[in-house]
CSV table of N, CA and C in Angstrom, one decimal:
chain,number,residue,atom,x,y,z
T,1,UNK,N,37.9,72.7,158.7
T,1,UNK,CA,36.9,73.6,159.3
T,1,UNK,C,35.6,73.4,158.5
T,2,UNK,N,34.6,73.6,159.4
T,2,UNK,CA,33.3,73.4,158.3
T,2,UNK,C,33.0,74.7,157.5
T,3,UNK,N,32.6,74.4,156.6
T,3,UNK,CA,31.8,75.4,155.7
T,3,UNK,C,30.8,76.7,156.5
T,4,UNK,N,31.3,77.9,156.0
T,4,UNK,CA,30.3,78.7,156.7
T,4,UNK,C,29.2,79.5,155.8
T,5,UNK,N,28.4,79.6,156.9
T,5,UNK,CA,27.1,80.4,156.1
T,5,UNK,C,26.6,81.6,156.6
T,6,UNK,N,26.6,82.8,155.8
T,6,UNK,CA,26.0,83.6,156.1
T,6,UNK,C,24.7,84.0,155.5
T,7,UNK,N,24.2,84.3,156.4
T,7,UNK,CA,22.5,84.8,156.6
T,7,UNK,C,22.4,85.9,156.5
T,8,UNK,N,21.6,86.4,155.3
T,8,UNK,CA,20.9,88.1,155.9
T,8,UNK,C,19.8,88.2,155.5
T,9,UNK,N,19.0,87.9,156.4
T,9,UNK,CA,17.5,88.0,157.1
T,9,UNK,C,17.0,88.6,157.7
T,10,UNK,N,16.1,90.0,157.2
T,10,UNK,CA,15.5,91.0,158.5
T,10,UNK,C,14.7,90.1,159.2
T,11,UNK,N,13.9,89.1,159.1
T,11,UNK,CA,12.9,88.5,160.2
T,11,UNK,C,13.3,87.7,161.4
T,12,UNK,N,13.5,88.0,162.1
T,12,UNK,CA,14.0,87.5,163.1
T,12,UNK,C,14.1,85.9,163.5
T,13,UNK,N,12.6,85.4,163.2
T,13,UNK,CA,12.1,83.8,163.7
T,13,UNK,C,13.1,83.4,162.3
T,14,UNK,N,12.5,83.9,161.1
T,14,UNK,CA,13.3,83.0,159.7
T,14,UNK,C,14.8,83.3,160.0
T,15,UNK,N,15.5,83.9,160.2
T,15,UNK,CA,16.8,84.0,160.5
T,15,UNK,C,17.6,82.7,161.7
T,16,UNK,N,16.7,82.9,162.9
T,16,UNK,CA,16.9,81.6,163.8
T,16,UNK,C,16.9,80.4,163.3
T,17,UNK,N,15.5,80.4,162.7
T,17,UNK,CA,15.3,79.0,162.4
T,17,UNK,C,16.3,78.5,161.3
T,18,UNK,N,16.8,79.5,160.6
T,18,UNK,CA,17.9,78.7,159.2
T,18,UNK,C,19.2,78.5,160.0
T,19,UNK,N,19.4,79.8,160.9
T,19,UNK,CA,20.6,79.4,161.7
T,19,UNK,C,20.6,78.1,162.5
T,20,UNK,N,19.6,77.5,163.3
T,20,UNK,CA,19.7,76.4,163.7
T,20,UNK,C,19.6,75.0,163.1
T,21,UNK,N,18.6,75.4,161.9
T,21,UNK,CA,19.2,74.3,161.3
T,21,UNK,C,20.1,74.1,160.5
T,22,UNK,N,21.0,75.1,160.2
T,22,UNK,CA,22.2,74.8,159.8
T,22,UNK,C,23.5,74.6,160.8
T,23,UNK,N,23.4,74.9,161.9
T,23,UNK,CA,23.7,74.7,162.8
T,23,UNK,C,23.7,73.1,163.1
T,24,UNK,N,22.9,72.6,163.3
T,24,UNK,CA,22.6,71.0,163.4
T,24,UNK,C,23.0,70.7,161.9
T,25,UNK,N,23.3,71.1,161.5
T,25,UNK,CA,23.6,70.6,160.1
T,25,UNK,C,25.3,70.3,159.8
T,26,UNK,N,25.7,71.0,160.8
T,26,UNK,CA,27.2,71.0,161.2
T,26,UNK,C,28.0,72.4,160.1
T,27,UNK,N,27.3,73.0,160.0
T,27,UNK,CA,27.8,74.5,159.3
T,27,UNK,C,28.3,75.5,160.2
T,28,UNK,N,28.7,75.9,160.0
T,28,UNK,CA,29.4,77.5,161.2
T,28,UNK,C,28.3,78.4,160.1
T,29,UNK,N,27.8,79.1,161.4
T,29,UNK,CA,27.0,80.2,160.7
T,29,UNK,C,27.2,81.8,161.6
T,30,UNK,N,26.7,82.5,161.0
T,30,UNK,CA,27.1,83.4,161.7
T,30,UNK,C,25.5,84.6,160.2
T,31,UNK,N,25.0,85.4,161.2
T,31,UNK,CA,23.8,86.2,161.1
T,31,UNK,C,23.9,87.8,160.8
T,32,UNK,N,22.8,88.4,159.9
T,32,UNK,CA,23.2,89.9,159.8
T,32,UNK,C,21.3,89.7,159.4
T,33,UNK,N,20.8,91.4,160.1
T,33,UNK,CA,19.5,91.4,160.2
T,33,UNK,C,19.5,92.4,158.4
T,34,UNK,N,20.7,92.5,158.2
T,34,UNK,CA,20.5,93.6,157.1
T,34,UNK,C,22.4,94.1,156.3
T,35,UNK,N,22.3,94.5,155.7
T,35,UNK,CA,23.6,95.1,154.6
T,35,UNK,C,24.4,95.8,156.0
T,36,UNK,N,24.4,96.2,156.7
T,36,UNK,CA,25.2,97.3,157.6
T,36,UNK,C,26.1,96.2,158.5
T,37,UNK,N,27.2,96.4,158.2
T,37,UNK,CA,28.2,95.8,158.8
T,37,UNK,C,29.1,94.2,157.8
T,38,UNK,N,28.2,94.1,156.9
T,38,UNK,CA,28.6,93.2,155.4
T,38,UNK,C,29.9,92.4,155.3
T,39,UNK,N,30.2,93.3,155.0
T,39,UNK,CA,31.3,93.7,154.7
T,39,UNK,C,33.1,93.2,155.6
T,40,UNK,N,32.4,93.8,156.6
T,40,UNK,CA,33.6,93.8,158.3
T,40,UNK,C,32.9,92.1,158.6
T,41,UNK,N,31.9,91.4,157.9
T,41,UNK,CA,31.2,90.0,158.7
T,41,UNK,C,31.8,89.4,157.4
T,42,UNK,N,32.2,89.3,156.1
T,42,UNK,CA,32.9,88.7,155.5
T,42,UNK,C,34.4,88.5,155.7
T,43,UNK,N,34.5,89.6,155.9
T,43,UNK,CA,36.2,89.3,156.1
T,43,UNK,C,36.8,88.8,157.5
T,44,UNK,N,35.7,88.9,158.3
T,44,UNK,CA,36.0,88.1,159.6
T,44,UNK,C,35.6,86.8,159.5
T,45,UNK,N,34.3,86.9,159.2
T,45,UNK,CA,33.7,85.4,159.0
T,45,UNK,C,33.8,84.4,158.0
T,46,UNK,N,34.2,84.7,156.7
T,46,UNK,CA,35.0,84.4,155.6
T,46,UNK,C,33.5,83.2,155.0
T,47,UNK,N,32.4,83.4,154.8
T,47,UNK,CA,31.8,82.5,153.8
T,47,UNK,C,31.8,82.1,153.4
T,48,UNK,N,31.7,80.5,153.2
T,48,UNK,CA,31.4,79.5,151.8
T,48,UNK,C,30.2,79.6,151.0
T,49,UNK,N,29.2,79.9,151.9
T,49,UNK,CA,28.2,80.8,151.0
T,49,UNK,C,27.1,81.9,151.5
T,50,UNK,N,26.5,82.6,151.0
T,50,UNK,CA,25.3,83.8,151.6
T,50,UNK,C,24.6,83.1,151.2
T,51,UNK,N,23.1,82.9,152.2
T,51,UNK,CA,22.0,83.6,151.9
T,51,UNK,C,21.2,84.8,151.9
T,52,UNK,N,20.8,84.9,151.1
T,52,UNK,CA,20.3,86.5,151.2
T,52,UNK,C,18.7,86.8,150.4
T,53,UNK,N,18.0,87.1,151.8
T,53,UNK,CA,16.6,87.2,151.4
T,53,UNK,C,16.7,88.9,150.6
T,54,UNK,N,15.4,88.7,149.6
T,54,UNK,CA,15.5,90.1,149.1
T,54,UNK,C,14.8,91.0,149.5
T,55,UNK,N,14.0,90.9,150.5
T,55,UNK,CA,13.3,92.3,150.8
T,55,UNK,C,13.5,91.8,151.9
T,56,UNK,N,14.2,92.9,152.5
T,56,UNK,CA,15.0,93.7,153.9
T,56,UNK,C,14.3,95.0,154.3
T,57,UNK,N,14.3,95.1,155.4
T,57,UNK,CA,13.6,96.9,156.1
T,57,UNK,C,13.9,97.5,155.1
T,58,UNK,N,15.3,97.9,155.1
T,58,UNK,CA,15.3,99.2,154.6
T,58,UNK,C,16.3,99.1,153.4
T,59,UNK,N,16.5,98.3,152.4
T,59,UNK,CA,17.4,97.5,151.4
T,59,UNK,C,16.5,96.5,150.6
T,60,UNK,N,16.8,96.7,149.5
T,60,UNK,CA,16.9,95.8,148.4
T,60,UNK,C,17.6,94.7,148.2
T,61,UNK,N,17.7,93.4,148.6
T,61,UNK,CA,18.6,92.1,148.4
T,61,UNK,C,18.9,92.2,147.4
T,62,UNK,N,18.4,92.8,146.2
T,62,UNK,CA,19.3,92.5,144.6
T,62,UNK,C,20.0,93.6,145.0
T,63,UNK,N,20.6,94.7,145.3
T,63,UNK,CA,21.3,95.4,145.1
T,63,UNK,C,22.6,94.8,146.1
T,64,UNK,N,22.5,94.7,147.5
T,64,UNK,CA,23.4,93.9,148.1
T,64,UNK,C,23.8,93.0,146.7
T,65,UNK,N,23.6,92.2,146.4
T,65,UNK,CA,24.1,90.9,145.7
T,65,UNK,C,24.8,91.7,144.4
T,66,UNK,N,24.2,92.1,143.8
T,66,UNK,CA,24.6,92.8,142.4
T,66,UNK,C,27.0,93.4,143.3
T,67,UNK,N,26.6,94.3,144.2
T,67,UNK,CA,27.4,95.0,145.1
T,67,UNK,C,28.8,93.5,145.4
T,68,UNK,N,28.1,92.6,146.0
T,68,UNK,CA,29.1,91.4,146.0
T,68,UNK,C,29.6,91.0,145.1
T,69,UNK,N,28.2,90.9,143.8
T,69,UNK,CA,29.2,90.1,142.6
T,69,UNK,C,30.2,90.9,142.1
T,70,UNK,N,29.9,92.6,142.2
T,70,UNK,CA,31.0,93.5,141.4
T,70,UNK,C,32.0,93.7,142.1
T,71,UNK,N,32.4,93.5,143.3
T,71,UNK,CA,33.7,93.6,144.2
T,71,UNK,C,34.4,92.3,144.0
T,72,UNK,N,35.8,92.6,143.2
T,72,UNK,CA,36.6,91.2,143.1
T,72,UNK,C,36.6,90.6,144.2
T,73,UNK,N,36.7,91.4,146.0
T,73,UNK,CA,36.8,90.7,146.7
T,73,UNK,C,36.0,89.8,147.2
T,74,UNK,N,34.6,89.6,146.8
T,74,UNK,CA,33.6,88.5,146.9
T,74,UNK,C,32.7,88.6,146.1
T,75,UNK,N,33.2,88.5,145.0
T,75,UNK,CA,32.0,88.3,143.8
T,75,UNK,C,32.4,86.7,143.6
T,76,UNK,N,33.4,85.8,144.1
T,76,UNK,CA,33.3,84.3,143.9
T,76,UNK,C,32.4,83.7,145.0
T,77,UNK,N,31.9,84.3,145.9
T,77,UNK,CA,31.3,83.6,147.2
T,77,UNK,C,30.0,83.5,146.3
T,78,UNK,N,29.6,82.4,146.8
T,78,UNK,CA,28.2,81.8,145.8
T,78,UNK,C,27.0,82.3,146.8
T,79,UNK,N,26.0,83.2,146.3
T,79,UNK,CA,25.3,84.0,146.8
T,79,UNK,C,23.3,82.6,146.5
T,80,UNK,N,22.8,82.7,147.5
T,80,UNK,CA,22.0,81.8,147.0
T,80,UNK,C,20.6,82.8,148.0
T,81,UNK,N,19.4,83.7,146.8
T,81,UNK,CA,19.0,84.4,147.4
T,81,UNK,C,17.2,83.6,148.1
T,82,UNK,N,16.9,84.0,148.6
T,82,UNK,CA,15.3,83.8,149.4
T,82,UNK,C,14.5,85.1,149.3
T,83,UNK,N,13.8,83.9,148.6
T,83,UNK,CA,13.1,85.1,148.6
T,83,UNK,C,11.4,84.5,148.7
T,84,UNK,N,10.2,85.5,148.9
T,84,UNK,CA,8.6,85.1,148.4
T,84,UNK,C,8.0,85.4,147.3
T,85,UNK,N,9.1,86.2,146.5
T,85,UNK,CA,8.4,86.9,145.1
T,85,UNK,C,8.7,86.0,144.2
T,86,UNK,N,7.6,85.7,143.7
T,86,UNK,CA,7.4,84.8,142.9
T,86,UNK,C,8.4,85.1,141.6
T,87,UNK,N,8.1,86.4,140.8
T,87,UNK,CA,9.4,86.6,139.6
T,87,UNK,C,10.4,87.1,140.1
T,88,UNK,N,11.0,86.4,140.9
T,88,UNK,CA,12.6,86.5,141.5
T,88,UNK,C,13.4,85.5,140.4
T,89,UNK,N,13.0,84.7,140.1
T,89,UNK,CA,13.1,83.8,139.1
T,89,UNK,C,13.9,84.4,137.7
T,90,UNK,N,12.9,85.9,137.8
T,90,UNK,CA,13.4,86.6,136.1
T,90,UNK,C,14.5,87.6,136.6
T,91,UNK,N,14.7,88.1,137.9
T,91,UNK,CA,15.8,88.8,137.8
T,91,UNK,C,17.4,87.9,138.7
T,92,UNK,N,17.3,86.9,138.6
T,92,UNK,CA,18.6,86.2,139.6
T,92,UNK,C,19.9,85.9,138.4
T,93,UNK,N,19.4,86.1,137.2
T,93,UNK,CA,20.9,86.1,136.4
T,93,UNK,C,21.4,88.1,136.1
T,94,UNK,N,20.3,88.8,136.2
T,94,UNK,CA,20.5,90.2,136.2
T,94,UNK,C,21.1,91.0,137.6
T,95,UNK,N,21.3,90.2,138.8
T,95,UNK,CA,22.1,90.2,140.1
T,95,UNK,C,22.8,89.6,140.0
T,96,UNK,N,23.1,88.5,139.7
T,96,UNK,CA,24.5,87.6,139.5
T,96,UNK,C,24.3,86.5,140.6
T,97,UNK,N,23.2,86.5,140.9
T,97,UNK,CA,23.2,85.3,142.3
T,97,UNK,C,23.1,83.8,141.8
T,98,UNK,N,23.7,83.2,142.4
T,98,UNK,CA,24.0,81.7,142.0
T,98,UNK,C,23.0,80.5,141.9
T,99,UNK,N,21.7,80.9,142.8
T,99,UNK,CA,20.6,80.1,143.1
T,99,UNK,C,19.6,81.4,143.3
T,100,UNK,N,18.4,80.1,143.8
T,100,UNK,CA,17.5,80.9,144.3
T,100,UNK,C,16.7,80.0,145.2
T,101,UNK,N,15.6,80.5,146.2
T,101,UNK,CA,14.9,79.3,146.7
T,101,UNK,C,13.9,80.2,147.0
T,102,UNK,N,12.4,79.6,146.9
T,102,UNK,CA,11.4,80.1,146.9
T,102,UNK,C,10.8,80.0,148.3
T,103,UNK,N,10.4,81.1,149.0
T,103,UNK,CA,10.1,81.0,150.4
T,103,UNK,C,8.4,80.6,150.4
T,104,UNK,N,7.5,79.8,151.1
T,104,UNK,CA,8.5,78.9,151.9
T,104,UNK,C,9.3,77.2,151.5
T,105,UNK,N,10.4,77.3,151.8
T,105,UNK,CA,11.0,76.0,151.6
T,105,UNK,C,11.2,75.2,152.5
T,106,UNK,N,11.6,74.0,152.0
T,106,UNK,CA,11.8,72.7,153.5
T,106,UNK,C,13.1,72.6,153.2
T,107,UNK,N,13.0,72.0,154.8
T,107,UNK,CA,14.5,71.9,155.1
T,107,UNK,C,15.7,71.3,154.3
T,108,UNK,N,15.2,70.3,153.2
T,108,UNK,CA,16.1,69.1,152.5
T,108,UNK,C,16.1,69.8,151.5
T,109,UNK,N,15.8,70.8,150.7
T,109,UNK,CA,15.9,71.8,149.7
T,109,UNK,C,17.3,72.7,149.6
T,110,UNK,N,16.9,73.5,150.9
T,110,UNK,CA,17.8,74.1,151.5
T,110,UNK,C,19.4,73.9,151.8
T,111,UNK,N,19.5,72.8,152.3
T,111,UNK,CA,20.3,71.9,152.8
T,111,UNK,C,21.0,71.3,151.1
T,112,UNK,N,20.2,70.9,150.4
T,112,UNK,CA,20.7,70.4,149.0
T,112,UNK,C,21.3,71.7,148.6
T,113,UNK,N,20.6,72.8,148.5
T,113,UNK,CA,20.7,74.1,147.4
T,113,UNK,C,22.4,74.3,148.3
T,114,UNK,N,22.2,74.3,149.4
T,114,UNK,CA,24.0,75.1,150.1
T,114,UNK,C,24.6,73.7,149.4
T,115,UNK,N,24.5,72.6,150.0
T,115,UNK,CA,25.4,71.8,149.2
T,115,UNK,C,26.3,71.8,147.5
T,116,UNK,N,24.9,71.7,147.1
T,116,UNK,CA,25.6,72.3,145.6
T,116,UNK,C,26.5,73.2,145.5
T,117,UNK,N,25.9,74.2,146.0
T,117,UNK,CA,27.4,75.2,145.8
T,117,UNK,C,28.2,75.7,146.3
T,118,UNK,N,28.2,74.6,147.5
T,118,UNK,CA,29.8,74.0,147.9
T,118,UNK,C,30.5,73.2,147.1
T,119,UNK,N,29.7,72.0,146.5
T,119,UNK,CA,30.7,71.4,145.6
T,119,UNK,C,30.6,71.9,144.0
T,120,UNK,N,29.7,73.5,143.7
T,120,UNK,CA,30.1,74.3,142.7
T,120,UNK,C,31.7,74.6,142.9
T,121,UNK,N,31.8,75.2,144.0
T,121,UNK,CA,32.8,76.2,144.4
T,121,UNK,C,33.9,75.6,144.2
T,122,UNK,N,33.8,74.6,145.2
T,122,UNK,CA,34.9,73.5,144.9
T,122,UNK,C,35.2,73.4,144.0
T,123,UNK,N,34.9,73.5,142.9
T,123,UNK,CA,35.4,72.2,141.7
T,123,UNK,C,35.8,73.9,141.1
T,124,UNK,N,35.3,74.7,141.2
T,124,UNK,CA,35.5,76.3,140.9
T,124,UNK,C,37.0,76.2,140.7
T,125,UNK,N,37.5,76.3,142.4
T,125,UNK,CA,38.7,76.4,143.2
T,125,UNK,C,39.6,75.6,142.4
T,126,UNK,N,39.4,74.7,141.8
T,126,UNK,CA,40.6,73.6,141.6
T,126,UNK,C,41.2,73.5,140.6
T,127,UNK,N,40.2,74.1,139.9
T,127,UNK,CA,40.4,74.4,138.0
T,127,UNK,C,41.7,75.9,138.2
């Protein structure tokens, strides 16, 4: 089965657009405009990795993330966040997130950054 990705992106166009090109990228993806419903879309949809922009309508992306890493049941999913704030940089080890990518990014960034931590995870898993 391919690798899946989940998105949580309040903007609607950026949310499409990462979904389709991961989509053509041959990923299973599957979408959340925000934190409400998280939870019930992990354990259905079972993630190889999040992305997760940090400023949401009505949410904090570091708190979602911080929330993931502290629940045994997915604090191993490699969280890779998006963000436009520039010192996102100084708080991504104080959330626990695994990456980060600086909005805006191109597509071969993106695409690298999920890869890595697929074959982080991987090699995670084996040990």
């Amino acid at each position: 089965m391919n690798p899946g990705i989940l998105i949580i992106e309040d903007e609607e166009h950026v949310r499409e657009t990462i979904a389709l090109l991961l989509q053509n990228a041959d990923y299973r993806v599957k979408t959340l405009a925000g934190g409400e419903g998280l939870y019930e879309a992990i354990e259905t949809f079972q993630p190889d990795v999040i992305l997760l922009d940090i400023i949401l309508k009505n949410e904090d992306g570091r708190t979602i993330c911080k929330d993931l890493k502290s629940n045994a049941e997915t604090s191993s999913i490699p969280i890779v966040i998006l963000s436009a704030v520039p010192e996102i940089y100084n708080t991504i080890s104080e959330v626990g997130a695994n990456d980060v990518i600086s909005k805006p990014f191109d597509e071969r960034t993106l695409l690298s950054r999920i890869q890595r931590q697929l074959s982080n995870s991987a090699s995670t898993n084996l040990c």
